[in-house]
Amino acid sequence: MKRAIVLLTLSLLLLGTTVATAQDFFAEREFVRINTRDVTERDIVADMGFAIDYVNLEAGWVAAWVPKKQIPQIERLGIIVEPLESKDTMPPNYGPYHDYQEQVEAVQEMAATYPEITDLYTIGQSIGGQDLWCLKISDNPLQDELDESAIIVVALHHAREILTPEMALYAAQQLVEGYGVDEEITYYVENREIFVIPTLNPDGGEYDHATGNFRMWRKNRRVNEGSSCRGVDLNRNYGYLWGGVGSSASPCADTYRGAEAFSEPESRALRDFTRAHENVRTLLTLHTHAKLVLYPWGNQSQHIDDQIDFLTHKTMAEYMASILKYSPGQASSLYRTTGDTTDWSYGELGIVSFTWEMAPSQYDITGFYPPPSIMETELPRGWNALRIMLNYTREPSLILATDPWKLTAEATEDAVTVEWATLVETNAKGYKLLRADEGSGNFEPLHDGLIQTDKGDYLFVDENVEPGASYEYLLTFKGTNNNDVEFDPIAVTIPGSTDDDVSDDDAIDDDTAADDDTAGDDDAAGNDDADADDDDDDDDDGGCGC
Ligand code: 0X9
Ligand code: CA
Ligand code: ZN
């Protein structure tokens, strides 16, 4: 926290020097569309000293805030310049970031373009009366499909953390665009309910850049009774151990916790929405900036009691952090807080929950307002890390499994039952089960297509068996990302149809072992010889008919 305060002070000093120039900036410039025809012309324009905010590569033109006296210079080159209406309220050079209105337009456009896999609705209103939008991405989006596990991705609790809505929107865009194109994404859309809330704090977010420059605002915009200071820290307002360490009772503080737990409509909206969807298994809340992947607890340095839950969070954080090139850790290792989102979502509802403190790192002075170019690295990485969560949302603890928990084949006279329990199913397509006569190496698939994942326990009954035969079963996992796995084949012998019932029973017991060595040992046992003799006799009997 100390570091954050130092950073805050430095940033405010910097901002103080830039506020005055921001007004001049707008006064002297015009937002225009420059109809460059090719990259040569764009190079010339880009060399004139002002920043290009947008390039339309198909049509060739660019948009920029151009100093008024430079407009004739451009026109003299034979390039047409037209005024552009900028509804974008983001400060200069931050055009690629979405202000609130643009976020709403972005999710509206996704919903309009992909109606068969989206539903767009509000989960409530901010204290200033602005809608808190949620884009649901799933097949049959108008139905609550409780057999599908659900994930919530929520951004912008803190007004100044402008990279976070970008991450949420980028992930949503990947999902809707990839549906029906990319197998892994299609799988997620069909088997998950994905709830994306790009901003939980629209009032704070808009206030933060309302002057045309950023002002390091963190909280929402509540008018606090009896105080001239506005705002509640939404990430101190959740109702799990609310009101304790790492939160302030002073309305003027940046970490003001509010008058009571869930006093704020924004945190209440997320609470009610989450409670209303009992299939939510994972939650990601997006913050900046420190390059961290954090998990509960935030309120105490002890780990989560439940060992599986603890290791699940820890392991998933490690996976995601390695993709993001961030550091994983328990939230309290940063500093302790009470009333944050993930302590509540895990503490009250048992949801596997993470806070990302996205880039840049805490040492970077551009901190909350990194140049738009940061999106080029961070958003694709973030999306890849989110895929880990999407994958494990059905049963998060499966991230602890590295092999099949179980892989057995049991033989009776009429069938072999192959059973396996889940292994790591990263980028899963499904399973394929093959069979060969033992020792032949000639494996043939036992079924068309793939056995779909998302079931937990798997079972295949092979009824096409012959008494006395020995088979090997080969289980293969098919991944979408060159991550196929072939497991060691397991051998079984079908009990022979002899009249020696006692021997048959022995054989059944033997065959339940999935271990070749065990079978070998059994072959060496005395009664197996007797079996062999019996079989010979049977054959002879059948042959002679007497
Ligand atoms: O302090 C917060 O709310 C989060 N950091 S931020 O810089 N985005 O404000 C961190 C919350 C994680 N929880 C704990 N550290 N306990
Ligand atoms: Ca669905
Ligand atoms: Zn934050």
Short mmCIF file of N, CA and C in Angstrom, two decimals, residues 250-315:
data_model
loop_
_atom_site.label_atom_id
_atom_site.label_comp_id
_atom_site.label_asym_id
_atom_site.label_seq_id
_atom_site.Cartn_x
_atom_site.Cartn_y
_atom_site.Cartn_z
N SER A 250 -13.32 6.71 6.84
CA SER A 250 -13.39 8.13 6.50
C SER A 250 -13.81 8.34 5.05
N PRO A 251 -14.89 9.08 4.84
CA PRO A 251 -15.40 9.30 3.48
C PRO A 251 -14.39 9.97 2.56
N CYS A 252 -13.42 10.64 3.13
CA CYS A 252 -12.44 11.30 2.27
C CYS A 252 -11.32 10.36 1.82
N ALA A 253 -11.25 9.20 2.46
CA ALA A 253 -10.17 8.28 2.11
C ALA A 253 -10.45 7.58 0.79
N ASP A 254 -9.39 7.23 0.11
CA ASP A 254 -9.51 6.51 -1.16
C ASP A 254 -10.04 5.10 -0.95
N THR A 255 -9.86 4.58 0.25
CA THR A 255 -10.33 3.22 0.52
C THR A 255 -11.54 3.25 1.46
N TYR A 256 -12.35 4.31 1.33
CA TYR A 256 -13.56 4.42 2.16
C TYR A 256 -14.48 3.23 1.86
N ARG A 257 -14.86 2.55 2.94
CA ARG A 257 -15.60 1.29 2.80
C ARG A 257 -17.10 1.47 2.65
N GLY A 258 -17.58 2.71 2.85
CA GLY A 258 -19.02 2.96 2.79
C GLY A 258 -19.63 2.87 4.18
N ALA A 259 -20.90 3.27 4.27
CA ALA A 259 -21.57 3.35 5.57
C ALA A 259 -21.86 1.97 6.15
N GLU A 260 -22.06 1.02 5.27
CA GLU A 260 -22.28 -0.36 5.73
C GLU A 260 -21.94 -1.31 4.58
N ALA A 261 -21.90 -2.59 4.89
CA ALA A 261 -21.62 -3.58 3.84
C ALA A 261 -22.69 -3.47 2.76
N PHE A 262 -22.25 -3.50 1.51
CA PHE A 262 -23.17 -3.43 0.37
C PHE A 262 -24.05 -2.19 0.42
N SER A 263 -23.50 -1.09 0.92
CA SER A 263 -24.25 0.17 0.88
C SER A 263 -24.38 0.69 -0.55
N GLU A 264 -23.53 0.21 -1.45
CA GLU A 264 -23.49 0.79 -2.79
C GLU A 264 -24.26 -0.05 -3.81
N PRO A 265 -25.00 0.61 -4.68
CA PRO A 265 -25.79 -0.15 -5.67
C PRO A 265 -24.92 -0.99 -6.60
N GLU A 266 -23.68 -0.55 -6.82
CA GLU A 266 -22.82 -1.28 -7.75
C GLU A 266 -22.41 -2.64 -7.15
N SER A 267 -21.95 -2.62 -5.90
CA SER A 267 -21.54 -3.89 -5.29
C SER A 267 -22.77 -4.77 -5.02
N ARG A 268 -23.87 -4.12 -4.67
CA ARG A 268 -25.11 -4.89 -4.48
C ARG A 268 -25.53 -5.58 -5.77
N ALA A 269 -25.38 -4.87 -6.88
CA ALA A 269 -25.80 -5.45 -8.17
C ALA A 269 -24.98 -6.70 -8.47
N LEU A 270 -23.68 -6.63 -8.23
CA LEU A 270 -22.85 -7.81 -8.50
C LEU A 270 -23.19 -8.93 -7.52
N ARG A 271 -23.43 -8.56 -6.27
CA ARG A 271 -23.81 -9.56 -5.27
C ARG A 271 -25.09 -10.29 -5.71
N ASP A 272 -26.11 -9.51 -6.04
CA ASP A 272 -27.41 -10.13 -6.34
C ASP A 272 -27.33 -10.96 -7.62
N PHE A 273 -26.60 -10.44 -8.58
CA PHE A 273 -26.47 -11.18 -9.84
C PHE A 273 -25.75 -12.51 -9.60
N THR A 274 -24.68 -12.46 -8.81
CA THR A 274 -23.91 -13.68 -8.57
C THR A 274 -24.74 -14.70 -7.79
N ARG A 275 -25.40 -14.22 -6.76
CA ARG A 275 -26.24 -15.13 -5.97
C ARG A 275 -27.34 -15.76 -6.82
N ALA A 276 -27.84 -15.01 -7.77
CA ALA A 276 -28.97 -15.48 -8.57
C ALA A 276 -28.56 -16.55 -9.58
N HIS A 277 -27.26 -16.71 -9.80
CA HIS A 277 -26.78 -17.71 -10.76
C HIS A 277 -25.97 -18.76 -10.03
N GLU A 278 -26.68 -19.80 -9.58
CA GLU A 278 -26.03 -20.76 -8.70
C GLU A 278 -25.01 -21.63 -9.42
N ASN A 279 -24.97 -21.54 -10.76
CA ASN A 279 -23.98 -22.33 -11.50
C ASN A 279 -22.64 -21.61 -11.65
N VAL A 280 -22.51 -20.41 -11.06
CA VAL A 280 -21.24 -19.69 -11.17
C VAL A 280 -20.18 -20.42 -10.34
N ARG A 281 -19.12 -20.85 -11.02
CA ARG A 281 -18.05 -21.59 -10.33
C ARG A 281 -16.77 -20.77 -10.22
N THR A 282 -16.60 -19.82 -11.16
CA THR A 282 -15.37 -19.01 -11.14
C THR A 282 -15.72 -17.54 -11.37
N LEU A 283 -14.86 -16.69 -10.84
CA LEU A 283 -15.06 -15.24 -11.00
C LEU A 283 -13.70 -14.57 -11.17
N LEU A 284 -13.66 -13.65 -12.11
CA LEU A 284 -12.44 -12.87 -12.32
C LEU A 284 -12.79 -11.40 -12.22
N THR A 285 -12.13 -10.69 -11.31
CA THR A 285 -12.32 -9.25 -11.23
C THR A 285 -11.03 -8.56 -11.66
N LEU A 286 -11.19 -7.61 -12.57
CA LEU A 286 -10.02 -7.02 -13.24
C LEU A 286 -9.66 -5.68 -12.61
N HIS A 287 -8.40 -5.57 -12.24
CA HIS A 287 -7.86 -4.33 -11.70
C HIS A 287 -6.52 -4.05 -12.38
N THR A 288 -5.99 -2.85 -12.12
CA THR A 288 -4.61 -2.54 -12.46
C THR A 288 -4.04 -1.80 -11.25
N HIS A 289 -2.76 -1.68 -11.05
CA HIS A 289 -1.73 -2.17 -11.93
C HIS A 289 -0.60 -2.69 -11.09
N ALA A 290 -0.17 -3.86 -11.33
CA ALA A 290 0.96 -4.43 -10.59
C ALA A 290 1.46 -5.74 -11.20
N LYS A 291 0.77 -6.23 -12.23
CA LYS A 291 1.14 -7.52 -12.84
C LYS A 291 1.08 -8.66 -11.84
N LEU A 292 -0.09 -8.84 -11.28
CA LEU A 292 -0.28 -9.91 -10.30
C LEU A 292 -1.55 -10.69 -10.59
N VAL A 293 -1.51 -11.95 -10.23
CA VAL A 293 -2.72 -12.77 -10.21
C VAL A 293 -2.95 -13.15 -8.75
N LEU A 294 -4.03 -12.63 -8.17
CA LEU A 294 -4.26 -12.77 -6.73
C LEU A 294 -5.47 -13.65 -6.45
N TYR A 295 -5.42 -14.32 -5.31
CA TYR A 295 -6.56 -15.16 -4.91
C TYR A 295 -6.79 -14.98 -3.42
N PRO A 296 -7.98 -15.35 -2.92
CA PRO A 296 -8.28 -15.16 -1.51
C PRO A 296 -7.31 -15.99 -0.64
N TRP A 297 -7.10 -15.59 0.61
CA TRP A 297 -7.76 -14.48 1.24
C TRP A 297 -7.03 -13.15 1.08
N GLY A 298 -7.83 -12.08 1.09
CA GLY A 298 -7.24 -10.76 1.17
C GLY A 298 -7.21 -10.27 2.60
N ASN A 299 -8.06 -10.85 3.46
CA ASN A 299 -8.21 -10.32 4.81
C ASN A 299 -7.28 -10.95 5.83
N GLN A 300 -6.62 -12.02 5.49
CA GLN A 300 -5.73 -12.67 6.45
C GLN A 300 -4.61 -13.36 5.70
N SER A 301 -3.50 -13.52 6.42
CA SER A 301 -2.36 -14.13 5.73
C SER A 301 -2.43 -15.65 5.74
N GLN A 302 -3.27 -16.21 6.60
CA GLN A 302 -3.45 -17.66 6.54
C GLN A 302 -4.09 -18.05 5.21
N HIS A 303 -3.76 -19.26 4.77
CA HIS A 303 -4.34 -19.74 3.53
C HIS A 303 -5.80 -20.13 3.72
N ILE A 304 -6.47 -20.31 2.61
CA ILE A 304 -7.80 -20.92 2.62
C ILE A 304 -7.68 -22.27 3.34
N ASP A 305 -8.62 -22.51 4.24
CA ASP A 305 -8.60 -23.72 5.06
C ASP A 305 -8.64 -25.00 4.24
N ASP A 306 -9.61 -25.05 3.36
CA ASP A 306 -9.84 -26.26 2.58
C ASP A 306 -8.65 -26.45 1.63
N GLN A 307 -7.97 -27.57 1.80
CA GLN A 307 -6.73 -27.80 1.05
C GLN A 307 -6.95 -27.84 -0.45
N ILE A 308 -8.02 -28.51 -0.87
CA ILE A 308 -8.28 -28.59 -2.31
C ILE A 308 -8.57 -27.19 -2.86
N ASP A 309 -9.40 -26.43 -2.15
CA ASP A 309 -9.71 -25.07 -2.60
C ASP A 309 -8.46 -24.21 -2.67
N PHE A 310 -7.65 -24.32 -1.64
CA PHE A 310 -6.42 -23.53 -1.62
C PHE A 310 -5.52 -23.88 -2.80
N LEU A 311 -5.29 -25.18 -2.98
CA LEU A 311 -4.38 -25.59 -4.06
C LEU A 311 -4.97 -25.29 -5.44
N THR A 312 -6.28 -25.36 -5.53
CA THR A 312 -6.93 -25.02 -6.80
C THR A 312 -6.65 -23.56 -7.16
N HIS A 313 -6.89 -22.67 -6.21
CA HIS A 313 -6.62 -21.24 -6.46
C HIS A 313 -5.14 -21.02 -6.78
N LYS A 314 -4.31 -21.62 -5.96
CA LYS A 314 -2.87 -21.39 -6.11
C LYS A 314 -2.38 -21.88 -7.48
N THR A 315 -2.81 -23.09 -7.83
CA THR A 315 -2.34 -23.67 -9.09
C THR A 315 -2.88 -22.91 -10.29
#
